Amino acid sequence: MEPSKLYRGRDAAGIWHYGYFVEQWIYGIEKKYVQVDVATVGKAIDVEDKTGTPIYTGDTFEYKGYKFVVEYDKDGAGYVGKGIDNPTYQISGYDLKRMIITGNIYD
């Protein structure tokens, strides 16, 4: 399977846009470019959470009382849930399918 090329980013009005990311623009399903805040851009990781919601980098969830953020782990060459409250604690990419996304770090 080819990795996802879909991204999301928030514009100046706080609205999320989904599509392809080019520099500081999202080219979305509306077939137009929308300028987004680059700091809010997250990449789809080709995994859905327990409810079927697509997961993006920057998404957050809770597990056993700890908060996590989804990010790419270059040492493990994959996506993980990295502990926010406890940075040494992380959830494997495989286990992300069992979580429920509760938000993202930009909300």
PDB file of N, CA and C in Angstrom:
ATOM      1  N   MET A   1       0.842  -1.170   0.000  1.00  0.00           N
ATOM      2  CA  MET A   1       0.000   0.000   0.000  1.00  0.00           C
ATOM      3  C   MET A   1       0.892   1.240   0.000  1.00  0.00           C
ATOM      4  N   GLU A   2       0.554   2.213  -0.823  1.00  0.00           N
ATOM      5  CA  GLU A   2       1.308   3.458  -0.874  1.00  0.00           C
ATOM      6  C   GLU A   2       0.935   4.328   0.319  1.00  0.00           C
ATOM      7  N   PRO A   3       1.945   4.951   0.946  1.00  0.00           N
ATOM      8  CA  PRO A   3       1.646   5.813   2.091  1.00  0.00           C
ATOM      9  C   PRO A   3       0.747   6.980   1.708  1.00  0.00           C
ATOM     10  N   SER A   4      -0.012   7.448   2.673  1.00  0.00           N
ATOM     11  CA  SER A   4      -0.930   8.556   2.444  1.00  0.00           C
ATOM     12  C   SER A   4      -0.181   9.826   2.074  1.00  0.00           C
ATOM     13  N   LYS A   5      -0.801  10.592   1.226  1.00  0.00           N
ATOM     14  CA  LYS A   5      -0.272  11.911   0.885  1.00  0.00           C
ATOM     15  C   LYS A   5      -1.260  12.977   1.334  1.00  0.00           C
ATOM     16  N   LEU A   6      -2.201  12.587   2.178  1.00  0.00           N
ATOM     17  CA  LEU A   6      -3.215  13.528   2.644  1.00  0.00           C
ATOM     18  C   LEU A   6      -2.778  14.202   3.936  1.00  0.00           C
ATOM     19  N   TYR A   7      -3.105  15.488   4.017  1.00  0.00           N
ATOM     20  CA  TYR A   7      -2.753  16.310   5.163  1.00  0.00           C
ATOM     21  C   TYR A   7      -3.973  17.093   5.610  1.00  0.00           C
ATOM     22  N   ARG A   8      -3.843  17.709   6.773  1.00  0.00           N
ATOM     23  CA  ARG A   8      -4.838  18.678   7.205  1.00  0.00           C
ATOM     24  C   ARG A   8      -4.086  19.852   7.810  1.00  0.00           C
ATOM     25  N   GLY A   9      -4.700  21.010   7.712  1.00  0.00           N
ATOM     26  CA  GLY A   9      -4.116  22.216   8.290  1.00  0.00           C
ATOM     27  C   GLY A   9      -5.216  23.203   8.585  1.00  0.00           C
ATOM     28  N   ARG A  10      -4.965  24.075   9.532  1.00  0.00           N
ATOM     29  CA  ARG A  10      -5.958  25.051   9.974  1.00  0.00           C
ATOM     30  C   ARG A  10      -5.640  26.411   9.349  1.00  0.00           C
ATOM     31  N   ASP A  11      -6.672  27.060   8.798  1.00  0.00           N
ATOM     32  CA  ASP A  11      -6.476  28.388   8.206  1.00  0.00           C
ATOM     33  C   ASP A  11      -6.539  29.463   9.284  1.00  0.00           C
ATOM     34  N   ALA A  12      -6.388  30.724   8.878  1.00  0.00           N
ATOM     35  CA  ALA A  12      -6.368  31.850   9.826  1.00  0.00           C
ATOM     36  C   ALA A  12      -7.673  31.982  10.609  1.00  0.00           C
ATOM     37  N   ALA A  13      -8.775  31.492  10.049  1.00  0.00           N
ATOM     38  CA  ALA A  13     -10.070  31.561  10.735  1.00  0.00           C
ATOM     39  C   ALA A  13     -10.298  30.370  11.668  1.00  0.00           C
ATOM     40  N   GLY A  14      -9.336  29.448  11.725  1.00  0.00           N
ATOM     41  CA  GLY A  14      -9.454  28.288  12.596  1.00  0.00           C
ATOM     42  C   GLY A  14     -10.189  27.113  11.978  1.00  0.00           C
ATOM     43  N   ILE A  15     -10.415  27.150  10.676  1.00  0.00           N
ATOM     44  CA  ILE A  15     -11.131  26.071   9.977  1.00  0.00           C
ATOM     45  C   ILE A  15     -10.124  25.058   9.448  1.00  0.00           C
ATOM     46  N   TRP A  16     -10.428  23.778   9.665  1.00  0.00           N
ATOM     47  CA  TRP A  16      -9.561  22.707   9.169  1.00  0.00           C
ATOM     48  C   TRP A  16      -9.834  22.461   7.691  1.00  0.00           C
ATOM     49  N   HIS A  17      -8.757  22.231   6.944  1.00  0.00           N
ATOM     50  CA  HIS A  17      -8.848  21.880   5.526  1.00  0.00           C
ATOM     51  C   HIS A  17      -8.052  20.605   5.310  1.00  0.00           C
ATOM     52  N   TYR A  18      -8.572  19.739   4.442  1.00  0.00           N
ATOM     53  CA  TYR A  18      -7.967  18.429   4.196  1.00  0.00           C
ATOM     54  C   TYR A  18      -7.613  18.313   2.719  1.00  0.00           C
ATOM     55  N   GLY A  19      -6.444  17.768   2.441  1.00  0.00           N
ATOM     56  CA  GLY A  19      -6.035  17.573   1.059  1.00  0.00           C
ATOM     57  C   GLY A  19      -4.538  17.413   0.963  1.00  0.00           C
ATOM     58  N   TYR A  20      -3.981  17.844  -0.158  1.00  0.00           N
ATOM     59  CA  TYR A  20      -2.549  17.754  -0.402  1.00  0.00           C
ATOM     60  C   TYR A  20      -1.870  19.009   0.119  1.00  0.00           C
ATOM     61  N   PHE A  21      -0.676  18.865   0.681  1.00  0.00           N
ATOM     62  CA  PHE A  21       0.045  19.987   1.264  1.00  0.00           C
ATOM     63  C   PHE A  21       1.168  20.424   0.339  1.00  0.00           C
ATOM     64  N   VAL A  22       1.178  21.720   0.012  1.00  0.00           N
ATOM     65  CA  VAL A  22       2.219  22.300  -0.827  1.00  0.00           C
ATOM     66  C   VAL A  22       2.693  23.581  -0.145  1.00  0.00           C
ATOM     67  N   GLU A  23       3.916  23.557   0.384  1.00  0.00           N
ATOM     68  CA  GLU A  23       4.514  24.667   1.120  1.00  0.00           C
ATOM     69  C   GLU A  23       3.597  25.134   2.246  1.00  0.00           C
ATOM     70  N   GLN A  24       2.824  26.182   2.066  1.00  0.00           N
ATOM     71  CA  GLN A  24       1.919  26.638   3.132  1.00  0.00           C
ATOM     72  C   GLN A  24       0.463  26.579   2.696  1.00  0.00           C
ATOM     73  N   TRP A  25       0.172  25.713   1.764  1.00  0.00           N
ATOM     74  CA  TRP A  25      -1.165  25.612   1.187  1.00  0.00           C
ATOM     75  C   TRP A  25      -1.673  24.172   1.246  1.00  0.00           C
ATOM     76  N   ILE A  26      -2.975  24.041   1.430  1.00  0.00           N
ATOM     77  CA  ILE A  26      -3.656  22.752   1.295  1.00  0.00           C
ATOM     78  C   ILE A  26      -4.510  22.838   0.034  1.00  0.00           C
ATOM     79  N   TYR A  27      -4.315  21.871  -0.860  1.00  0.00           N
ATOM     80  CA  TYR A  27      -5.169  21.769  -2.035  1.00  0.00           C
ATOM     81  C   TYR A  27      -6.175  20.685  -1.728  1.00  0.00           C
ATOM     82  N   GLY A  28      -7.413  21.084  -1.490  1.00  0.00           N
ATOM     83  CA  GLY A  28      -8.405  20.163  -0.958  1.00  0.00           C
ATOM     84  C   GLY A  28      -9.451  19.695  -1.940  1.00  0.00           C
ATOM     85  N   ILE A  29     -10.454  19.038  -1.383  1.00  0.00           N
ATOM     86  CA  ILE A  29     -11.523  18.464  -2.194  1.00  0.00           C
ATOM     87  C   ILE A  29     -12.347  19.536  -2.884  1.00  0.00           C
ATOM     88  N   GLU A  30     -12.240  20.782  -2.378  1.00  0.00           N
ATOM     89  CA  GLU A  30     -12.951  21.888  -3.023  1.00  0.00           C
ATOM     90  C   GLU A  30     -12.259  22.312  -4.321  1.00  0.00           C
ATOM     91  N   LYS A  31     -11.129  21.653  -4.629  1.00  0.00           N
ATOM     92  CA  LYS A  31     -10.328  21.936  -5.826  1.00  0.00           C
ATOM     93  C   LYS A  31      -9.815  23.366  -5.839  1.00  0.00           C
ATOM     94  N   LYS A  32      -9.375  23.826  -4.665  1.00  0.00           N
ATOM     95  CA  LYS A  32      -8.759  25.143  -4.576  1.00  0.00           C
ATOM     96  C   LYS A  32      -7.684  25.092  -3.495  1.00  0.00           C
ATOM     97  N   TYR A  33      -6.755  26.026  -3.577  1.00  0.00           N
ATOM     98  CA  TYR A  33      -5.700  26.142  -2.584  1.00  0.00           C
ATOM     99  C   TYR A  33      -6.169  27.051  -1.451  1.00  0.00           C
ATOM    100  N   VAL A  34      -5.886  26.627  -0.210  1.00  0.00           N
ATOM    101  CA  VAL A  34      -6.212  27.424   0.963  1.00  0.00           C
ATOM    102  C   VAL A  34      -4.932  27.561   1.776  1.00  0.00           C
ATOM    103  N   GLN A  35      -4.590  28.790   2.118  1.00  0.00           N
ATOM    104  CA  GLN A  35      -3.394  29.011   2.927  1.00  0.00           C
ATOM    105  C   GLN A  35      -3.680  28.580   4.358  1.00  0.00           C
ATOM    106  N   VAL A  36      -2.737  27.813   4.942  1.00  0.00           N
ATOM    107  CA  VAL A  36      -2.908  27.305   6.300  1.00  0.00           C
ATOM    108  C   VAL A  36      -1.694  27.670   7.145  1.00  0.00           C
ATOM    109  N   ASP A  37      -1.886  27.623   8.442  1.00  0.00           N
ATOM    110  CA  ASP A  37      -0.786  27.819   9.376  1.00  0.00           C
ATOM    111  C   ASP A  37       0.055  26.546   9.354  1.00  0.00           C
ATOM    112  N   VAL A  38       1.276  26.644   8.890  1.00  0.00           N
ATOM    113  CA  VAL A  38       2.147  25.475   8.728  1.00  0.00           C
ATOM    114  C   VAL A  38       2.335  24.731  10.051  1.00  0.00           C
ATOM    115  N   ALA A  39       2.314  25.445  11.165  1.00  0.00           N
ATOM    116  CA  ALA A  39       2.494  24.816  12.477  1.00  0.00           C
ATOM    117  C   ALA A  39       1.358  23.855  12.820  1.00  0.00           C
ATOM    118  N   THR A  40       0.212  23.959  12.139  1.00  0.00           N
ATOM    119  CA  THR A  40      -0.936  23.092  12.439  1.00  0.00           C
ATOM    120  C   THR A  40      -1.062  21.917  11.485  1.00  0.00           C
ATOM    121  N   VAL A  41      -0.174  21.807  10.526  1.00  0.00           N
ATOM    122  CA  VAL A  41      -0.297  20.771   9.502  1.00  0.00           C
ATOM    123  C   VAL A  41       0.050  19.402  10.090  1.00  0.00           C
ATOM    124  N   GLY A  42      -0.838  18.436   9.844  1.00  0.00           N
ATOM    125  CA  GLY A  42      -0.615  17.058  10.258  1.00  0.00           C
ATOM    126  C   GLY A  42      -0.816  16.137   9.083  1.00  0.00           C
ATOM    127  N   LYS A  43      -0.069  15.040   9.055  1.00  0.00           N
ATOM    128  CA  LYS A  43      -0.138  14.071   7.962  1.00  0.00           C
ATOM    129  C   LYS A  43      -0.989  12.880   8.374  1.00  0.00           C
ATOM    130  N   ALA A  44      -1.841  12.411   7.465  1.00  0.00           N
ATOM    131  CA  ALA A  44      -2.610  11.191   7.719  1.00  0.00           C
ATOM    132  C   ALA A  44      -1.631  10.031   7.823  1.00  0.00           C
ATOM    133  N   ILE A  45      -1.819   9.166   8.824  1.00  0.00           N
ATOM    134  CA  ILE A  45      -0.873   8.062   9.016  1.00  0.00           C
ATOM    135  C   ILE A  45      -1.406   6.732   8.503  1.00  0.00           C
ATOM    136  N   ASP A  46      -2.509   6.756   7.773  1.00  0.00           N
ATOM    137  CA  ASP A  46      -3.092   5.554   7.178  1.00  0.00           C
ATOM    138  C   ASP A  46      -3.564   4.535   8.209  1.00  0.00           C
ATOM    139  N   VAL A  47      -3.971   5.040   9.372  1.00  0.00           N
ATOM    140  CA  VAL A  47      -4.529   4.196  10.431  1.00  0.00           C
ATOM    141  C   VAL A  47      -5.769   4.908  10.945  1.00  0.00           C
ATOM    142  N   GLU A  48      -6.797   4.143  11.257  1.00  0.00           N
ATOM    143  CA  GLU A  48      -8.009   4.701  11.863  1.00  0.00           C
ATOM    144  C   GLU A  48      -8.067   4.278  13.315  1.00  0.00           C
ATOM    145  N   ASP A  49      -8.664   5.136  14.147  1.00  0.00           N
ATOM    146  CA  ASP A  49      -8.812   4.781  15.552  1.00  0.00           C
ATOM    147  C   ASP A  49      -9.953   3.776  15.720  1.00  0.00           C
ATOM    148  N   LYS A  50     -10.265   3.456  16.949  1.00  0.00           N
ATOM    149  CA  LYS A  50     -11.287   2.443  17.273  1.00  0.00           C
ATOM    150  C   LYS A  50     -12.660   2.783  16.697  1.00  0.00           C
ATOM    151  N   THR A  51     -12.935   4.071  16.492  1.00  0.00           N
ATOM    152  CA  THR A  51     -14.246   4.494  15.983  1.00  0.00           C
ATOM    153  C   THR A  51     -14.257   4.672  14.458  1.00  0.00           C
ATOM    154  N   GLY A  52     -13.111   4.427  13.809  1.00  0.00           N
ATOM    155  CA  GLY A  52     -13.039   4.588  12.358  1.00  0.00           C
ATOM    156  C   GLY A  52     -12.603   5.972  11.911  1.00  0.00           C
ATOM    157  N   THR A  53     -12.181   6.815  12.855  1.00  0.00           N
ATOM    158  CA  THR A  53     -11.708   8.157  12.535  1.00  0.00           C
ATOM    159  C   THR A  53     -10.262   8.093  12.050  1.00  0.00           C
ATOM    160  N   PRO A  54      -9.956   8.689  10.891  1.00  0.00           N
ATOM    161  CA  PRO A  54      -8.564   8.702  10.427  1.00  0.00           C
ATOM    162  C   PRO A  54      -7.670   9.438  11.431  1.00  0.00           C
ATOM    163  N   ILE A  55      -6.460   8.922  11.623  1.00  0.00           N
ATOM    164  CA  ILE A  55      -5.518   9.515  12.568  1.00  0.00           C
ATOM    165  C   ILE A  55      -4.485  10.334  11.799  1.00  0.00           C
ATOM    166  N   TYR A  56      -4.200  11.532  12.330  1.00  0.00           N
ATOM    167  CA  TYR A  56      -3.196  12.442  11.772  1.00  0.00           C
ATOM    168  C   TYR A  56      -2.127  12.707  12.821  1.00  0.00           C
ATOM    169  N   THR A  57      -0.922  13.052  12.373  1.00  0.00           N
ATOM    170  CA  THR A  57       0.090  13.485  13.329  1.00  0.00           C
ATOM    171  C   THR A  57      -0.450  14.721  14.040  1.00  0.00           C
ATOM    172  N   GLY A  58      -0.158  14.794  15.328  1.00  0.00           N
ATOM    173  CA  GLY A  58      -0.674  15.897  16.138  1.00  0.00           C
ATOM    174  C   GLY A  58      -1.963  15.564  16.860  1.00  0.00           C
ATOM    175  N   ASP A  59      -2.610  14.442  16.501  1.00  0.00           N
ATOM    176  CA  ASP A  59      -3.820  14.025  17.217  1.00  0.00           C
ATOM    177  C   ASP A  59      -3.453  13.586  18.627  1.00  0.00           C
ATOM    178  N   THR A  60      -4.410  13.710  19.538  1.00  0.00           N
ATOM    179  CA  THR A  60      -4.176  13.319  20.923  1.00  0.00           C
ATOM    180  C   THR A  60      -5.198  12.289  21.374  1.00  0.00           C
ATOM    181  N   PHE A  61      -4.794  11.515  22.388  1.00  0.00           N
ATOM    182  CA  PHE A  61      -5.691  10.536  23.015  1.00  0.00           C
ATOM    183  C   PHE A  61      -5.205  10.291  24.428  1.00  0.00           C
ATOM    184  N   GLU A  62      -6.050   9.632  25.215  1.00  0.00           N
ATOM    185  CA  GLU A  62      -5.685   9.286  26.586  1.00  0.00           C
ATOM    186  C   GLU A  62      -5.715   7.776  26.746  1.00  0.00           C
ATOM    187  N   TYR A  63      -4.819   7.279  27.582  1.00  0.00           N
ATOM    188  CA  TYR A  63      -4.753   5.847  27.858  1.00  0.00           C
ATOM    189  C   TYR A  63      -4.214   5.667  29.272  1.00  0.00           C
ATOM    190  N   LYS A  64      -4.965   4.964  30.095  1.00  0.00           N
ATOM    191  CA  LYS A  64      -4.587   4.687  31.483  1.00  0.00           C
ATOM    192  C   LYS A  64      -4.184   5.952  32.240  1.00  0.00           C
ATOM    193  N   GLY A  65      -4.942   7.031  32.005  1.00  0.00           N
ATOM    194  CA  GLY A  65      -4.707   8.264  32.731  1.00  0.00           C
ATOM    195  C   GLY A  65      -3.588   9.137  32.179  1.00  0.00           C
ATOM    196  N   TYR A  66      -2.940   8.705  31.108  1.00  0.00           N
ATOM    197  CA  TYR A  66      -1.874   9.496  30.495  1.00  0.00           C
ATOM    198  C   TYR A  66      -2.358  10.081  29.177  1.00  0.00           C
ATOM    199  N   LYS A  67      -1.807  11.227  28.806  1.00  0.00           N
ATOM    200  CA  LYS A  67      -2.128  11.864  27.529  1.00  0.00           C
ATOM    201  C   LYS A  67      -0.994  11.607  26.541  1.00  0.00           C
ATOM    202  N   PHE A  68      -1.383  11.391  25.280  1.00  0.00           N
ATOM    203  CA  PHE A  68      -0.424  11.077  24.230  1.00  0.00           C
ATOM    204  C   PHE A  68      -0.683  11.928  22.996  1.00  0.00           C
ATOM    205  N   VAL A  69       0.357  12.120  22.186  1.00  0.00           N
ATOM    206  CA  VAL A  69       0.233  12.789  20.896  1.00  0.00           C
ATOM    207  C   VAL A  69       0.822  11.856  19.834  1.00  0.00           C
ATOM    208  N   VAL A  70       0.167  11.794  18.690  1.00  0.00           N
ATOM    209  CA  VAL A  70       0.634  10.948  17.591  1.00  0.00           C
ATOM    210  C   VAL A  70       1.739  11.684  16.847  1.00  0.00           C
ATOM    211  N   GLU A  71       2.878  11.016  16.702  1.00  0.00           N
ATOM    212  CA  GLU A  71       3.992  11.610  15.962  1.00  0.00           C
ATOM    213  C   GLU A  71       4.831  10.514  15.328  1.00  0.00           C
ATOM    214  N   TYR A  72       5.700  10.943  14.422  1.00  0.00           N
ATOM    215  CA  TYR A  72       6.588  10.004  13.738  1.00  0.00           C
ATOM    216  C   TYR A  72       7.815   9.770  14.605  1.00  0.00           C
ATOM    217  N   ASP A  73       8.160   8.508  14.800  1.00  0.00           N
ATOM    218  CA  ASP A  73       9.341   8.130  15.571  1.00  0.00           C
ATOM    219  C   ASP A  73      10.421   7.706  14.587  1.00  0.00           C
ATOM    220  N   LYS A  74      11.383   8.594  14.329  1.00  0.00           N
ATOM    221  CA  LYS A  74      12.407   8.298  13.326  1.00  0.00           C
ATOM    222  C   LYS A  74      13.292   7.124  13.736  1.00  0.00           C
ATOM    223  N   ASP A  75      13.490   6.906  15.037  1.00  0.00           N
ATOM    224  CA  ASP A  75      14.302   5.780  15.485  1.00  0.00           C
ATOM    225  C   ASP A  75      13.589   4.452  15.229  1.00  0.00           C
ATOM    226  N   GLY A  76      12.281   4.451  15.402  1.00  0.00           N
ATOM    227  CA  GLY A  76      11.503   3.243  15.171  1.00  0.00           C
ATOM    228  C   GLY A  76      10.931   3.176  13.769  1.00  0.00           C
ATOM    229  N   ALA A  77      11.137   4.242  12.989  1.00  0.00           N
ATOM    230  CA  ALA A  77      10.658   4.321  11.600  1.00  0.00           C
ATOM    231  C   ALA A  77       9.170   4.029  11.494  1.00  0.00           C
ATOM    232  N   GLY A  78       8.388   4.678  12.342  1.00  0.00           N
ATOM    233  CA  GLY A  78       6.946   4.514  12.292  1.00  0.00           C
ATOM    234  C   GLY A  78       6.257   5.507  13.212  1.00  0.00           C
ATOM    235  N   TYR A  79       4.932   5.476  13.197  1.00  0.00           N
ATOM    236  CA  TYR A  79       4.138   6.392  14.007  1.00  0.00           C
ATOM    237  C   TYR A  79       3.843   5.772  15.361  1.00  0.00           C
ATOM    238  N   VAL A  80       3.875   6.601  16.392  1.00  0.00           N
ATOM    239  CA  VAL A  80       3.625   6.155  17.761  1.00  0.00           C
ATOM    240  C   VAL A  80       2.786   7.200  18.481  1.00  0.00           C
ATOM    241  N   GLY A  81       2.248   6.807  19.616  1.00  0.00           N
ATOM    242  CA  GLY A  81       1.644   7.745  20.544  1.00  0.00           C
ATOM    243  C   GLY A  81       2.689   8.059  21.589  1.00  0.00           C
ATOM    244  N   LYS A  82       3.202   9.265  21.581  1.00  0.00           N
ATOM    245  CA  LYS A  82       4.269   9.675  22.500  1.00  0.00           C
ATOM    246  C   LYS A  82       3.644  10.341  23.713  1.00  0.00           C
ATOM    247  N   GLY A  83       4.075   9.944  24.890  1.00  0.00           N
ATOM    248  CA  GLY A  83       3.523  10.495  26.123  1.00  0.00           C
ATOM    249  C   GLY A  83       3.735  11.989  26.242  1.00  0.00           C
ATOM    250  N   ILE A  84       2.678  12.720  26.564  1.00  0.00           N
ATOM    251  CA  ILE A  84       2.782  14.156  26.811  1.00  0.00           C
ATOM    252  C   ILE A  84       3.139  14.357  28.280  1.00  0.00           C
ATOM    253  N   ASP A  85       2.408  13.678  29.166  1.00  0.00           N
ATOM    254  CA  ASP A  85       2.648  13.788  30.608  1.00  0.00           C
ATOM    255  C   ASP A  85       3.932  13.064  31.008  1.00  0.00           C
ATOM    256  N   ASN A  86       4.229  11.974  30.321  1.00  0.00           N
ATOM    257  CA  ASN A  86       5.399  11.151  30.619  1.00  0.00           C
ATOM    258  C   ASN A  86       6.067  10.801  29.282  1.00  0.00           C
ATOM    259  N   PRO A  87       7.033  11.602  28.838  1.00  0.00           N
ATOM    260  CA  PRO A  87       7.624  11.432  27.505  1.00  0.00           C
ATOM    261  C   PRO A  87       8.295  10.082  27.248  1.00  0.00           C
ATOM    262  N   THR A  88       8.616   9.335  28.305  1.00  0.00           N
ATOM    263  CA  THR A  88       9.257   8.041  28.076  1.00  0.00           C
ATOM    264  C   THR A  88       8.241   6.953  27.761  1.00  0.00           C
ATOM    265  N   TYR A  89       6.963   7.233  27.969  1.00  0.00           N
ATOM    266  CA  TYR A  89       5.910   6.246  27.729  1.00  0.00           C
ATOM    267  C   TYR A  89       5.371   6.435  26.316  1.00  0.00           C
ATOM    268  N   GLN A  90       5.332   5.374  25.532  1.00  0.00           N
ATOM    269  CA  GLN A  90       4.754   5.505  24.196  1.00  0.00           C
ATOM    270  C   GLN A  90       3.959   4.267  23.810  1.00  0.00           C
ATOM    271  N   ILE A  91       3.005   4.489  22.904  1.00  0.00           N
ATOM    272  CA  ILE A  91       2.114   3.459  22.401  1.00  0.00           C
ATOM    273  C   ILE A  91       2.536   3.158  20.966  1.00  0.00           C
ATOM    274  N   SER A  92       2.639   1.887  20.620  1.00  0.00           N
ATOM    275  CA  SER A  92       3.065   1.511  19.266  1.00  0.00           C
ATOM    276  C   SER A  92       2.018   1.890  18.225  1.00  0.00           C
ATOM    277  N   GLY A  93       2.467   2.021  16.993  1.00  0.00           N
ATOM    278  CA  GLY A  93       1.562   2.335  15.890  1.00  0.00           C
ATOM    279  C   GLY A  93       0.453   1.313  15.757  1.00  0.00           C
ATOM    280  N   TYR A  94       0.767   0.049  15.989  1.00  0.00           N
ATOM    281  CA  TYR A  94      -0.238  -1.005  15.908  1.00  0.00           C
ATOM    282  C   TYR A  94      -1.345  -0.766  16.932  1.00  0.00           C
ATOM    283  N   ASP A  95      -0.969  -0.351  18.132  1.00  0.00           N
ATOM    284  CA  ASP A  95      -1.943  -0.142  19.205  1.00  0.00           C
ATOM    285  C   ASP A  95      -2.776   1.117  19.025  1.00  0.00           C
ATOM    286  N   LEU A  96      -2.366   2.024  18.126  1.00  0.00           N
ATOM    287  CA  LEU A  96      -3.156   3.229  17.885  1.00  0.00           C
ATOM    288  C   LEU A  96      -4.559   2.882  17.404  1.00  0.00           C
ATOM    289  N   LYS A  97      -4.709   1.748  16.745  1.00  0.00           N
ATOM    290  CA  LYS A  97      -6.023   1.311  16.244  1.00  0.00           C
ATOM    291  C   LYS A  97      -7.007   1.051  17.381  1.00  0.00           C
ATOM    292  N   ARG A  98      -6.494   0.811  18.580  1.00  0.00           N
ATOM    293  CA  ARG A  98      -7.352   0.511  19.729  1.00  0.00           C
ATOM    294  C   ARG A  98      -7.698   1.749  20.547  1.00  0.00           C
ATOM    295  N   MET A  99      -7.172   2.900  20.167  1.00  0.00           N
ATOM    296  CA  MET A  99      -7.399   4.141  20.903  1.00  0.00           C
ATOM    297  C   MET A  99      -8.561   4.919  20.296  1.00  0.00           C
ATOM    298  N   ILE A 100      -9.003   5.955  20.992  1.00  0.00           N
ATOM    299  CA  ILE A 100     -10.008   6.883  20.473  1.00  0.00           C
ATOM    300  C   ILE A 100      -9.391   8.278  20.507  1.00  0.00           C
ATOM    301  N   ILE A 101      -9.289   8.897  19.342  1.00  0.00           N
ATOM    302  CA  ILE A 101      -8.722  10.230  19.249  1.00  0.00           C
ATOM    303  C   ILE A 101      -9.658  11.211  19.959  1.00  0.00           C
ATOM    304  N   THR A 102      -9.092  12.045  20.829  1.00  0.00           N
ATOM    305  CA  THR A 102      -9.888  12.991  21.609  1.00  0.00           C
ATOM    306  C   THR A 102      -9.700  14.434  21.179  1.00  0.00           C
ATOM    307  N   GLY A 103      -8.743  14.680  20.323  1.00  0.00           N
ATOM    308  CA  GLY A 103      -8.473  16.049  19.871  1.00  0.00           C
ATOM    309  C   GLY A 103      -7.138  16.096  19.173  1.00  0.00           C
ATOM    310  N   ASN A 104      -6.529  17.275  19.212  1.00  0.00           N
ATOM    311  CA  ASN A 104      -5.190  17.412  18.664  1.00  0.00           C
ATOM    312  C   ASN A 104      -4.468  18.517  19.434  1.00  0.00           C
ATOM    313  N   ILE A 105      -3.178  18.625  19.236  1.00  0.00           N
ATOM    314  CA  ILE A 105      -2.397  19.571  20.020  1.00  0.00           C
ATOM    315  C   ILE A 105      -2.656  21.019  19.645  1.00  0.00           C
ATOM    316  N   TYR A 106      -3.436  21.267  18.599  1.00  0.00           N
ATOM    317  CA  TYR A 106      -3.702  22.623  18.130  1.00  0.00           C
ATOM    318  C   TYR A 106      -5.025  23.169  18.662  1.00  0.00           C
ATOM    319  N   ASP A 107      -5.842  22.330  19.277  1.00  0.00           N
ATOM    320  CA  ASP A 107      -7.127  22.779  19.838  1.00  0.00           C
ATOM    321  C   ASP A 107      -6.944  23.449  21.177  1.00  0.00           C
TER     322      ASP A 107
END
